[in-house]
Amino acid sequence: MKKKLIIIGIESTCDDTAVSIINNREVLSNVIIRQKIHKKYGGVVPELASRFHDKNLYLAVNKAIYLSRIDKYEIDAVSFSLGPGLIGSLLVGASFAKSFSIGLKIPLLTVNHVQAHILVHFIQNANINNSFPKFPFLCLMISGGHTQIIKVNDFFKMEIIGSTLDDSVGDAFDKIARMLGIYYPGGPLLDRFSKSGYSKKFNFSKPNVNELDFSFSGFKSHIFQFIKKKLKKDSFFIKNNLADLCASVQRTISEILLEKIHKATIKTGIFRIVLAGGVSANNEIRRNFILFAKKNKKWEIFIPKKKYSIDNGAMIAITGLFKYKKNFFDSINVIPYTKFQKF
Ligand code: KG4
Ligand code: ZN
């Protein structure tokens, strides 16, 4: 039988406190404590986020250990997100993980949050095909902080071949939702409102960006100007068209992403596509990519199950596991970082 290798993963980059325990590639527990407090403010308030991580992290860790049916002394290593993210939130996770590592005399593993979103596909049954993608593949990394096309050659050999020049696609979802009067969490709510909408009702122009890069700042302004103009003529315009507006925005964003990744497949000759990050939970994006893959037999597509699209502890644990196997251990002196660093 395969030797047990038990890793605990701690995720605290933004607003959700997530902890997971895995044994090799099998998830034993996956706990998320959401921070509802931000709803009141219409977006994440960093100071509140760190205070709530501080309050919730030990609860999440205890619950994860309890649900795993293991003893904490069986844990072989602790991994945690070192960045990118909100500094206060990261510091809470880092301090906890370091203390845990010292207390239990187990190794410390630091994880790049973006890389972890990709490597979550190597957890057993993490994606809708229930299979691991073979290398090399193209990852469309779509989250609240990042929009990138990444050529993944191996677990820790990743190369960014396209990136947003300004805002992320998650930010576009959240800000457009806000324009429509839908507040935190904007992306998931916009997705929900779209369900009863007609996605071809409104046509929005798509950004014209070179090569494999993206831009969403002009797109956001375009929607803003469109809504402003319509509201001048009819103050109930949003109210009367909310579902159609949401569905049309969502369709356009999904087409922008699909067109870019299509271009990337032609350019690289790689037709194995992996979606990652919170925005990959979007129903229209999932539907559109699956449909395209059905029509294009060369395409092989991997989409995370929704609980592994959004931030989760299992992605931190699995990345830690691969680092453990390569002896990539970290010292207690590591310092969290807020901005994306090289892989
Ligand atoms: O990966 P993630 O959980 O956190 C970051 O690493 O940023 O991604 C969060 C982003 C937010 O912008 C959120 O609105 C978006 O993912 N998101 C969605 C959906 N679920 C989460 N956007 C559109 N549709 C969804 N269903
Ligand atoms: Zn994330």
mmCIF file of C-alpha atoms and ligand atoms in Angstrom:
data_model
loop_
_atom_site.group_PDB
_atom_site.id
_atom_site.type_symbol
_atom_site.label_atom_id
_atom_site.label_comp_id
_atom_site.label_asym_id
_atom_site.label_seq_id
_atom_site.Cartn_x
_atom_site.Cartn_y
_atom_site.Cartn_z
ATOM 1 C CA MET A 1 0.000 0.000 0.000
ATOM 2 C CA LYS A 2 1.081 3.594 -0.702
ATOM 3 C CA LYS A 3 2.663 5.328 2.267
ATOM 4 C CA LYS A 4 0.452 7.849 4.043
ATOM 5 C CA LEU A 5 1.421 11.488 3.493
ATOM 6 C CA ILE A 6 -0.874 13.826 5.366
ATOM 7 C CA ILE A 7 -0.742 17.557 4.623
ATOM 8 C CA ILE A 8 -2.829 20.360 6.080
ATOM 9 C CA GLY A 9 -3.450 23.349 3.749
ATOM 10 C CA ILE A 10 -4.321 26.811 5.078
ATOM 11 C CA GLU A 11 -5.813 29.448 2.775
ATOM 12 C CA SER A 12 -6.329 33.031 3.968
ATOM 13 C CA THR A 13 -5.483 35.319 1.051
ATOM 14 C CA CYS A 14 -8.734 37.244 0.910
ATOM 15 C CA ASP A 15 -12.067 36.911 2.696
ATOM 16 C CA ASP A 16 -12.702 33.183 3.143
ATOM 17 C CA THR A 17 -10.897 31.089 5.747
ATOM 18 C CA ALA A 18 -10.280 27.658 4.237
ATOM 19 C CA VAL A 19 -8.510 24.629 5.673
ATOM 20 C CA SER A 20 -8.183 21.170 4.192
ATOM 21 C CA ILE A 21 -6.403 17.965 5.103
ATOM 22 C CA ILE A 22 -5.318 15.535 2.417
ATOM 23 C CA ASN A 23 -3.725 12.096 2.443
ATOM 24 C CA ASN A 24 -1.687 11.907 -0.750
ATOM 25 C CA ARG A 25 -4.191 13.086 -3.411
ATOM 26 C CA GLU A 26 -7.299 12.219 -1.429
ATOM 27 C CA VAL A 27 -9.196 14.966 0.416
ATOM 28 C CA LEU A 28 -10.012 13.964 4.000
ATOM 29 C CA SER A 29 -11.675 17.263 4.904
ATOM 30 C CA ASN A 30 -12.318 20.592 3.210
ATOM 31 C CA VAL A 31 -13.617 23.349 5.483
ATOM 32 C CA ILE A 32 -14.535 26.875 4.401
ATOM 33 C CA ILE A 33 -15.731 29.572 6.776
ATOM 34 C CA ARG A 34 -17.205 32.412 4.748
ATOM 35 C CA GLN A 35 -17.119 36.000 5.953
ATOM 36 C CA LYS A 36 -20.606 37.400 5.493
ATOM 37 C CA ILE A 37 -19.694 40.695 7.187
ATOM 38 C CA HIS A 38 -18.493 42.213 3.861
ATOM 39 C CA LYS A 39 -22.005 42.087 2.369
ATOM 40 C CA LYS A 40 -22.889 45.122 4.466
ATOM 41 C CA TYR A 41 -20.097 47.131 2.781
ATOM 42 C CA GLY A 42 -20.583 45.895 -0.791
ATOM 43 C CA GLY A 43 -17.031 44.520 -1.022
ATOM 44 C CA VAL A 44 -14.183 43.055 0.998
ATOM 45 C CA VAL A 45 -12.924 45.332 3.804
ATOM 46 C CA PRO A 46 -9.299 44.208 4.368
ATOM 47 C CA GLU A 47 -9.103 45.090 8.072
ATOM 48 C CA LEU A 48 -12.296 43.149 8.809
ATOM 49 C CA ALA A 49 -11.094 40.231 6.684
ATOM 50 C CA SER A 50 -7.937 39.793 8.769
ATOM 51 C CA ARG A 51 -9.829 40.123 12.063
ATOM 52 C CA PHE A 52 -12.251 37.405 10.981
ATOM 53 C CA HIS A 53 -9.456 35.103 9.816
ATOM 54 C CA ASP A 54 -7.946 35.555 13.256
ATOM 55 C CA LYS A 55 -11.266 34.598 14.855
ATOM 56 C CA ASN A 56 -12.056 31.692 12.505
ATOM 57 C CA LEU A 57 -8.776 30.039 11.597
ATOM 58 C CA TYR A 58 -8.317 27.877 14.676
ATOM 59 C CA LEU A 59 -12.002 26.838 14.439
ATOM 60 C CA ALA A 60 -11.499 25.826 10.801
ATOM 61 C CA VAL A 61 -8.317 23.898 11.663
ATOM 62 C CA ASN A 62 -10.002 22.036 14.540
ATOM 63 C CA LYS A 63 -13.005 21.201 12.368
ATOM 64 C CA ALA A 64 -10.778 19.983 9.517
ATOM 65 C CA ILE A 65 -8.839 17.697 11.902
ATOM 66 C CA TYR A 66 -12.072 16.387 13.441
ATOM 67 C CA LEU A 67 -13.673 15.667 10.039
ATOM 68 C CA SER A 68 -10.523 13.935 8.780
ATOM 69 C CA ARG A 69 -10.706 11.411 11.619
ATOM 70 C CA ILE A 70 -6.991 11.759 12.190
ATOM 71 C CA ASP A 71 -4.954 12.769 15.178
ATOM 72 C CA LYS A 72 -3.098 16.061 14.710
ATOM 73 C CA TYR A 73 0.185 14.220 15.383
ATOM 74 C CA GLU A 74 -0.351 12.256 12.172
ATOM 75 C CA ILE A 75 0.034 15.425 10.072
ATOM 76 C CA ASP A 76 3.334 15.315 8.154
ATOM 77 C CA ALA A 77 3.572 18.980 7.051
ATOM 78 C CA VAL A 78 1.724 22.287 7.049
ATOM 79 C CA SER A 79 1.300 24.323 3.879
ATOM 80 C CA PHE A 80 -0.164 27.810 3.573
ATOM 81 C CA SER A 81 -0.697 30.599 1.026
ATOM 82 C CA LEU A 82 2.231 32.995 1.163
ATOM 83 C CA GLY A 83 0.674 35.316 -1.463
ATOM 84 C CA PRO A 84 -0.545 37.095 -3.457
ATOM 85 C CA GLY A 85 -3.359 38.532 -1.374
ATOM 86 C CA LEU A 86 -4.296 40.992 1.357
ATOM 87 C CA ILE A 87 -1.379 41.486 3.714
ATOM 88 C CA GLY A 88 -3.370 41.356 6.968
ATOM 89 C CA SER A 89 -5.181 38.187 5.912
ATOM 90 C CA LEU A 90 -1.949 36.540 4.778
ATOM 91 C CA LEU A 91 -0.174 37.400 8.026
ATOM 92 C CA VAL A 92 -2.868 35.634 10.054
ATOM 93 C CA GLY A 93 -2.456 32.449 7.983
ATOM 94 C CA ALA A 94 1.340 32.667 8.025
ATOM 95 C CA SER A 95 1.557 33.167 11.794
ATOM 96 C CA PHE A 96 -0.778 30.260 12.432
ATOM 97 C CA ALA A 97 1.047 27.933 10.030
ATOM 98 C CA LYS A 98 4.451 28.821 11.457
ATOM 99 C CA SER A 99 3.272 28.196 15.035
ATOM 100 C CA PHE A 100 1.667 24.918 13.960
ATOM 101 C CA SER A 101 4.907 23.836 12.312
ATOM 102 C CA ILE A 102 6.990 24.704 15.395
ATOM 103 C CA GLY A 103 4.476 23.188 17.814
ATOM 104 C CA LEU A 104 4.209 19.865 16.007
ATOM 105 C CA LYS A 105 7.831 19.859 14.766
ATOM 106 C CA ILE A 106 6.732 19.329 11.181
ATOM 107 C CA PRO A 107 8.002 21.006 7.969
ATOM 108 C CA LEU A 108 6.573 24.260 6.642
ATOM 109 C CA LEU A 109 5.610 24.600 2.957
ATOM 110 C CA THR A 110 4.714 27.945 1.371
ATOM 111 C CA VAL A 111 2.367 28.095 -1.579
ATOM 112 C CA ASN A 112 1.732 30.555 -4.397
ATOM 113 C CA HIS A 113 -2.052 30.963 -4.429
ATOM 114 C CA VAL A 114 -2.255 31.223 -8.238
ATOM 115 C CA GLN A 115 -0.192 28.074 -8.756
ATOM 116 C CA ALA A 116 -2.421 26.292 -6.246
ATOM 117 C CA HIS A 117 -5.564 27.121 -8.245
ATOM 118 C CA ILE A 118 -3.964 25.236 -11.151
ATOM 119 C CA LEU A 119 -2.609 22.282 -9.185
ATOM 120 C CA VAL A 120 -5.999 21.612 -7.575
ATOM 121 C CA HIS A 121 -6.673 19.538 -10.734
ATOM 122 C CA PHE A 122 -4.273 16.918 -9.309
ATOM 123 C CA ILE A 123 -6.542 16.208 -6.343
ATOM 124 C CA GLN A 124 -8.522 13.013 -6.885
ATOM 125 C CA ASN A 125 -11.866 13.796 -8.528
ATOM 126 C CA ALA A 126 -11.357 17.583 -8.380
ATOM 127 C CA ASN A 127 -12.604 18.315 -11.888
ATOM 128 C CA ILE A 128 -15.707 17.396 -13.814
ATOM 129 C CA ASN A 129 -13.879 14.691 -15.833
ATOM 130 C CA ASN A 130 -12.479 13.108 -12.645
ATOM 131 C CA SER A 131 -9.059 12.823 -14.287
ATOM 132 C CA PHE A 132 -5.675 14.514 -14.044
ATOM 133 C CA PRO A 133 -4.593 16.679 -17.005
ATOM 134 C CA LYS A 134 -1.403 15.512 -18.751
ATOM 135 C CA PHE A 135 1.467 17.963 -19.288
ATOM 136 C CA PRO A 136 1.802 20.236 -21.148
ATOM 137 C CA PHE A 137 -1.490 22.089 -20.911
ATOM 138 C CA LEU A 138 -2.798 25.634 -21.195
ATOM 139 C CA CYS A 139 -4.407 27.059 -18.080
ATOM 140 C CA LEU A 140 -6.925 29.859 -18.262
ATOM 141 C CA MET A 141 -6.451 31.379 -14.837
ATOM 142 C CA ILE A 142 -9.503 33.500 -14.020
ATOM 143 C CA SER A 143 -9.958 34.836 -10.508
ATOM 144 C CA GLY A 144 -10.616 38.003 -8.557
ATOM 145 C CA GLY A 145 -6.969 38.985 -8.731
ATOM 146 C CA HIS A 146 -5.707 37.350 -11.922
ATOM 147 C CA THR A 147 -6.465 36.798 -15.586
ATOM 148 C CA GLN A 148 -3.730 34.882 -17.307
ATOM 149 C CA ILE A 149 -3.041 32.215 -19.874
ATOM 150 C CA ILE A 150 -0.348 29.951 -18.476
ATOM 151 C CA LYS A 151 1.568 27.251 -20.301
ATOM 152 C CA VAL A 152 2.029 24.517 -17.729
ATOM 153 C CA ASN A 153 4.929 22.207 -18.605
ATOM 154 C CA ASP A 154 5.173 20.467 -15.244
ATOM 155 C CA PHE A 155 4.047 20.898 -11.618
ATOM 156 C CA PHE A 156 6.416 23.779 -10.981
ATOM 157 C CA LYS A 157 7.316 24.740 -14.549
ATOM 158 C CA MET A 158 4.778 27.346 -15.564
ATOM 159 C CA GLU A 159 5.097 30.152 -18.069
ATOM 160 C CA ILE A 160 2.675 33.091 -18.417
ATOM 161 C CA ILE A 161 1.948 33.622 -22.123
ATOM 162 C CA GLY A 162 -0.946 36.069 -21.785
ATOM 163 C CA SER A 163 -2.123 38.403 -19.076
ATOM 164 C CA THR A 164 -4.507 41.245 -18.363
ATOM 165 C CA LEU A 165 -3.075 44.681 -19.022
ATOM 166 C CA ASP A 166 -5.313 46.229 -16.369
ATOM 167 C CA ASP A 167 -8.200 44.678 -14.405
ATOM 168 C CA SER A 168 -8.966 41.028 -13.811
ATOM 169 C CA VAL A 169 -12.049 39.313 -15.176
ATOM 170 C CA GLY A 170 -13.285 38.720 -11.597
ATOM 171 C CA ASP A 171 -13.024 42.441 -10.946
ATOM 172 C CA ALA A 172 -15.017 43.108 -14.145
ATOM 173 C CA PHE A 173 -17.778 40.776 -12.932
ATOM 174 C CA ASP A 174 -17.815 42.364 -9.471
ATOM 175 C CA LYS A 175 -17.751 45.995 -10.682
ATOM 176 C CA ILE A 176 -20.357 45.482 -13.408
ATOM 177 C CA ALA A 177 -22.580 43.711 -10.863
ATOM 178 C CA ARG A 178 -22.211 46.743 -8.625
ATOM 179 C CA MET A 179 -23.208 49.084 -11.517
ATOM 180 C CA LEU A 180 -26.368 46.995 -11.807
ATOM 181 C CA GLY A 181 -27.073 47.370 -8.106
ATOM 182 C CA ILE A 182 -25.986 43.827 -7.255
ATOM 183 C CA TYR A 183 -23.538 43.871 -4.404
ATOM 184 C CA TYR A 184 -21.067 41.466 -2.829
ATOM 185 C CA PRO A 185 -20.501 38.757 -3.932
ATOM 186 C CA GLY A 186 -21.005 40.344 -7.364
ATOM 187 C CA GLY A 187 -19.803 37.564 -9.693
ATOM 188 C CA PRO A 188 -21.878 34.692 -8.265
ATOM 189 C CA LEU A 189 -24.990 36.901 -7.996
ATOM 190 C CA LEU A 190 -24.643 38.150 -11.575
ATOM 191 C CA ASP A 191 -24.386 34.505 -12.601
ATOM 192 C CA ARG A 192 -27.570 33.699 -10.673
ATOM 193 C CA PHE A 193 -29.562 36.631 -12.143
ATOM 194 C CA SER A 194 -28.479 35.603 -15.651
ATOM 195 C CA LYS A 195 -30.318 32.310 -15.380
ATOM 196 C CA SER A 196 -33.658 33.856 -16.350
ATOM 197 C CA GLY A 197 -32.161 36.337 -18.859
ATOM 198 C CA TYR A 198 -31.824 36.409 -22.636
ATOM 199 C CA SER A 199 -28.105 36.589 -23.365
ATOM 200 C CA LYS A 200 -28.455 37.988 -26.907
ATOM 201 C CA LYS A 201 -30.632 40.932 -25.863
ATOM 202 C CA PHE A 202 -27.713 43.377 -25.631
ATOM 203 C CA ASN A 203 -24.538 43.429 -27.678
ATOM 204 C CA PHE A 204 -21.448 44.913 -26.119
ATOM 205 C CA SER A 205 -18.244 45.518 -28.014
ATOM 206 C CA LYS A 206 -15.307 43.383 -27.007
ATOM 207 C CA PRO A 207 -11.849 44.769 -26.174
ATOM 208 C CA ASN A 208 -9.374 44.700 -28.990
ATOM 209 C CA VAL A 209 -6.139 43.560 -27.381
ATOM 210 C CA ASN A 210 -3.045 42.197 -29.071
ATOM 211 C CA GLU A 211 -1.865 38.617 -28.952
ATOM 212 C CA LEU A 212 -2.869 36.661 -25.844
ATOM 213 C CA ASP A 213 -3.374 39.589 -23.481
ATOM 214 C CA PHE A 214 -6.641 40.807 -22.006
ATOM 215 C CA SER A 215 -8.066 44.142 -20.933
ATOM 216 C CA PHE A 216 -11.251 44.710 -18.967
ATOM 217 C CA SER A 217 -11.005 48.334 -17.926
ATOM 218 C CA GLY A 218 -12.390 49.720 -21.240
ATOM 219 C CA PHE A 219 -15.052 47.020 -21.259
ATOM 220 C CA LYS A 220 -16.224 48.108 -17.798
ATOM 221 C CA SER A 221 -16.402 51.788 -18.911
ATOM 222 C CA HIS A 222 -18.288 50.768 -22.054
ATOM 223 C CA ILE A 223 -20.972 49.017 -19.963
ATOM 224 C CA PHE A 224 -21.060 51.949 -17.553
ATOM 225 C CA GLN A 225 -21.636 54.478 -20.380
ATOM 226 C CA PHE A 226 -24.257 52.218 -21.969
ATOM 227 C CA ILE A 227 -26.219 51.959 -18.715
ATOM 228 C CA LYS A 228 -25.887 55.686 -17.995
ATOM 229 C CA LYS A 229 -27.307 56.543 -21.430
ATOM 230 C CA LYS A 230 -30.203 54.132 -21.053
ATOM 231 C CA LEU A 231 -31.021 55.382 -17.545
ATOM 232 C CA LYS A 232 -31.302 58.947 -18.840
ATOM 233 C CA LYS A 233 -34.202 57.880 -21.032
ATOM 234 C CA ASP A 234 -35.740 55.360 -18.661
ATOM 235 C CA SER A 235 -34.994 55.369 -14.947
ATOM 236 C CA PHE A 236 -36.352 51.812 -14.634
ATOM 237 C CA PHE A 237 -34.050 50.477 -17.356
ATOM 238 C CA ILE A 238 -31.934 48.329 -15.008
ATOM 239 C CA LYS A 239 -34.920 47.104 -13.020
ATOM 240 C CA ASN A 240 -36.822 46.075 -16.155
ATOM 241 C CA ASN A 241 -33.832 44.447 -17.871
ATOM 242 C CA LEU A 242 -31.699 43.094 -15.035
ATOM 243 C CA ALA A 243 -31.659 39.418 -16.019
ATOM 244 C CA ASP A 244 -31.053 40.211 -19.722
ATOM 245 C CA LEU A 245 -28.271 42.661 -18.842
ATOM 246 C CA CYS A 246 -26.567 40.103 -16.593
ATOM 247 C CA ALA A 247 -26.916 37.325 -19.179
ATOM 248 C CA SER A 248 -25.594 39.547 -22.000
ATOM 249 C CA VAL A 249 -22.572 40.709 -19.973
ATOM 250 C CA GLN A 250 -21.808 37.143 -18.951
ATOM 251 C CA ARG A 251 -22.074 35.865 -22.523
ATOM 252 C CA THR A 252 -19.742 38.606 -23.793
ATOM 253 C CA ILE A 253 -17.123 37.914 -21.107
ATOM 254 C CA SER A 254 -17.311 34.210 -21.800
ATOM 255 C CA GLU A 255 -16.799 34.847 -25.549
ATOM 256 C CA ILE A 256 -13.792 37.107 -24.857
ATOM 257 C CA LEU A 257 -12.154 34.326 -22.815
ATOM 258 C CA LEU A 258 -12.969 31.597 -25.311
ATOM 259 C CA GLU A 259 -11.660 33.592 -28.284
ATOM 260 C CA LYS A 260 -8.351 34.244 -26.479
ATOM 261 C CA ILE A 261 -7.807 30.653 -25.411
ATOM 262 C CA HIS A 262 -8.689 29.513 -28.915
ATOM 263 C CA LYS A 263 -5.960 31.817 -30.211
ATOM 264 C CA ALA A 264 -3.553 30.379 -27.626
ATOM 265 C CA THR A 265 -4.229 26.801 -28.768
ATOM 266 C CA ILE A 266 -3.415 27.746 -32.367
ATOM 267 C CA LYS A 267 -0.272 29.600 -31.330
ATOM 268 C CA THR A 268 1.102 26.855 -29.070
ATOM 269 C CA GLY A 269 -0.339 23.737 -30.702
ATOM 270 C CA ILE A 270 -1.570 22.674 -27.250
ATOM 271 C CA PHE A 271 -5.262 21.756 -27.156
ATOM 272 C CA ARG A 272 -5.487 20.565 -23.553
ATOM 273 C CA ILE A 273 -7.249 23.362 -21.666
ATOM 274 C CA VAL A 274 -7.527 23.686 -17.909
ATOM 275 C CA LEU A 275 -9.752 26.290 -16.256
ATOM 276 C CA ALA A 276 -8.823 27.580 -12.802
ATOM 277 C CA GLY A 277 -9.813 30.289 -10.299
ATOM 278 C CA GLY A 278 -13.074 31.567 -8.837
ATOM 279 C CA VAL A 279 -14.520 32.822 -12.139
ATOM 280 C CA SER A 280 -14.349 29.279 -13.542
ATOM 281 C CA ALA A 281 -17.398 28.619 -11.320
ATOM 282 C CA ASN A 282 -19.417 30.768 -13.735
ATOM 283 C CA ASN A 283 -22.139 28.689 -15.376
ATOM 284 C CA GLU A 284 -22.061 30.390 -18.775
ATOM 285 C CA ILE A 285 -18.259 30.138 -19.051
ATOM 286 C CA ARG A 286 -18.421 26.446 -18.154
ATOM 287 C CA ARG A 287 -21.249 25.810 -20.618
ATOM 288 C CA ASN A 288 -19.580 27.745 -23.442
ATOM 289 C CA PHE A 289 -16.207 25.992 -23.037
ATOM 290 C CA ILE A 290 -17.793 22.537 -22.813
ATOM 291 C CA LEU A 291 -19.847 23.226 -25.933
ATOM 292 C CA PHE A 292 -16.807 24.446 -27.867
ATOM 293 C CA ALA A 293 -14.809 21.372 -26.816
ATOM 294 C CA LYS A 294 -17.623 19.124 -28.026
ATOM 295 C CA LYS A 295 -17.466 20.750 -31.468
ATOM 296 C CA ASN A 296 -13.667 20.747 -31.631
ATOM 297 C CA LYS A 297 -12.495 17.187 -31.196
ATOM 298 C CA LYS A 298 -8.871 18.280 -30.728
ATOM 299 C CA TRP A 299 -9.840 20.004 -27.477
ATOM 300 C CA GLU A 300 -9.598 18.307 -24.129
ATOM 301 C CA ILE A 301 -11.061 20.415 -21.366
ATOM 302 C CA PHE A 302 -10.718 20.270 -17.566
ATOM 303 C CA ILE A 303 -13.045 22.329 -15.380
ATOM 304 C CA PRO A 304 -12.813 22.223 -11.577
ATOM 305 C CA LYS A 305 -15.846 21.172 -9.571
ATOM 306 C CA LYS A 306 -17.259 24.379 -8.150
ATOM 307 C CA LYS A 307 -15.903 23.861 -4.626
ATOM 308 C CA TYR A 308 -12.420 23.673 -6.183
ATOM 309 C CA SER A 309 -12.916 26.683 -8.493
ATOM 310 C CA ILE A 310 -13.284 29.113 -5.628
ATOM 311 C CA ASP A 311 -10.622 29.548 -2.958
ATOM 312 C CA ASN A 312 -10.179 26.358 -0.934
ATOM 313 C CA GLY A 313 -7.683 24.713 1.383
ATOM 314 C CA ALA A 314 -7.304 21.535 -0.698
ATOM 315 C CA MET A 315 -5.477 23.424 -3.469
ATOM 316 C CA ILE A 316 -2.976 24.699 -0.895
ATOM 317 C CA ALA A 317 -2.526 21.210 0.561
ATOM 318 C CA ILE A 318 -1.959 19.498 -2.817
ATOM 319 C CA THR A 319 0.599 22.126 -3.867
ATOM 320 C CA GLY A 320 2.294 21.575 -0.506
ATOM 321 C CA LEU A 321 2.290 17.828 -1.152
ATOM 322 C CA PHE A 322 4.146 18.229 -4.468
ATOM 323 C CA LYS A 323 6.633 20.584 -2.818
ATOM 324 C CA TYR A 324 7.129 18.065 0.007
ATOM 325 C CA LYS A 325 7.925 15.338 -2.516
ATOM 326 C CA LYS A 326 10.555 17.582 -4.079
ATOM 327 C CA ASN A 327 11.958 18.589 -0.677
ATOM 328 C CA PHE A 328 11.040 22.239 -1.313
ATOM 329 C CA PHE A 329 10.706 23.081 2.388
ATOM 330 C CA ASP A 330 10.617 26.628 3.693
ATOM 331 C CA SER A 331 12.131 28.380 6.669
ATOM 332 C CA ILE A 332 10.212 30.060 9.445
ATOM 333 C CA ASN A 333 11.536 33.442 8.219
ATOM 334 C CA VAL A 334 9.386 33.602 5.077
ATOM 335 C CA ILE A 335 7.381 36.805 4.615
ATOM 336 C CA PRO A 336 3.998 36.977 2.820
ATOM 337 C CA TYR A 337 3.741 39.006 -0.402
ATOM 338 C CA THR A 338 0.762 40.937 -1.722
ATOM 339 C CA LYS A 339 1.545 41.139 -5.453
ATOM 340 C CA PHE A 340 2.039 38.293 -7.903
ATOM 341 C CA GLN A 341 5.607 37.039 -8.071
ATOM 342 C CA LYS A 342 7.202 34.722 -10.588
ATOM 343 C CA PHE A 343 6.221 31.049 -10.358
HETATM 344 O O1 KG4 B 1 -10.265 32.530 -6.952
HETATM 345 P P1 KG4 B 1 -11.184 33.361 -6.165
HETATM 346 O O2 KG4 B 1 -12.147 32.662 -5.230
HETATM 347 O O3 KG4 B 1 -10.359 34.406 -5.323
HETATM 348 C C1 KG4 B 1 -9.211 35.022 -5.867
HETATM 349 O O4 KG4 B 1 -8.171 34.346 -5.914
HETATM 350 O O5 KG4 B 1 -9.354 36.173 -6.330
HETATM 351 O O6 KG4 B 1 -11.994 34.272 -7.184
HETATM 352 C C2 KG4 B 1 -12.896 35.241 -6.723
HETATM 353 C C3 KG4 B 1 -13.551 35.877 -7.916
HETATM 354 C C4 KG4 B 1 -14.477 37.034 -7.540
HETATM 355 O O7 KG4 B 1 -14.234 38.111 -8.415
HETATM 356 C C5 KG4 B 1 -15.851 36.444 -7.749
HETATM 357 O O8 KG4 B 1 -16.836 37.401 -8.087
HETATM 358 C C6 KG4 B 1 -15.594 35.495 -8.905
HETATM 359 O O9 KG4 B 1 -14.366 34.900 -8.586
HETATM 360 N N1 KG4 B 1 -16.633 34.470 -9.023
HETATM 361 C C7 KG4 B 1 -17.512 34.420 -10.043
HETATM 362 C C8 KG4 B 1 -18.372 33.323 -9.779
HETATM 363 N N2 KG4 B 1 -17.970 32.739 -8.613
HETATM 364 C C9 KG4 B 1 -16.904 33.453 -8.164
HETATM 365 N N3 KG4 B 1 -17.631 35.193 -11.131
HETATM 366 C C10 KG4 B 1 -18.625 34.889 -11.992
HETATM 367 N N4 KG4 B 1 -19.492 33.867 -11.817
HETATM 368 C C11 KG4 B 1 -19.401 33.057 -10.733
HETATM 369 N N5 KG4 B 1 -20.256 32.053 -10.569
HETATM 370 ZN ZN ZN B 2 -8.175 32.458 -5.571
#
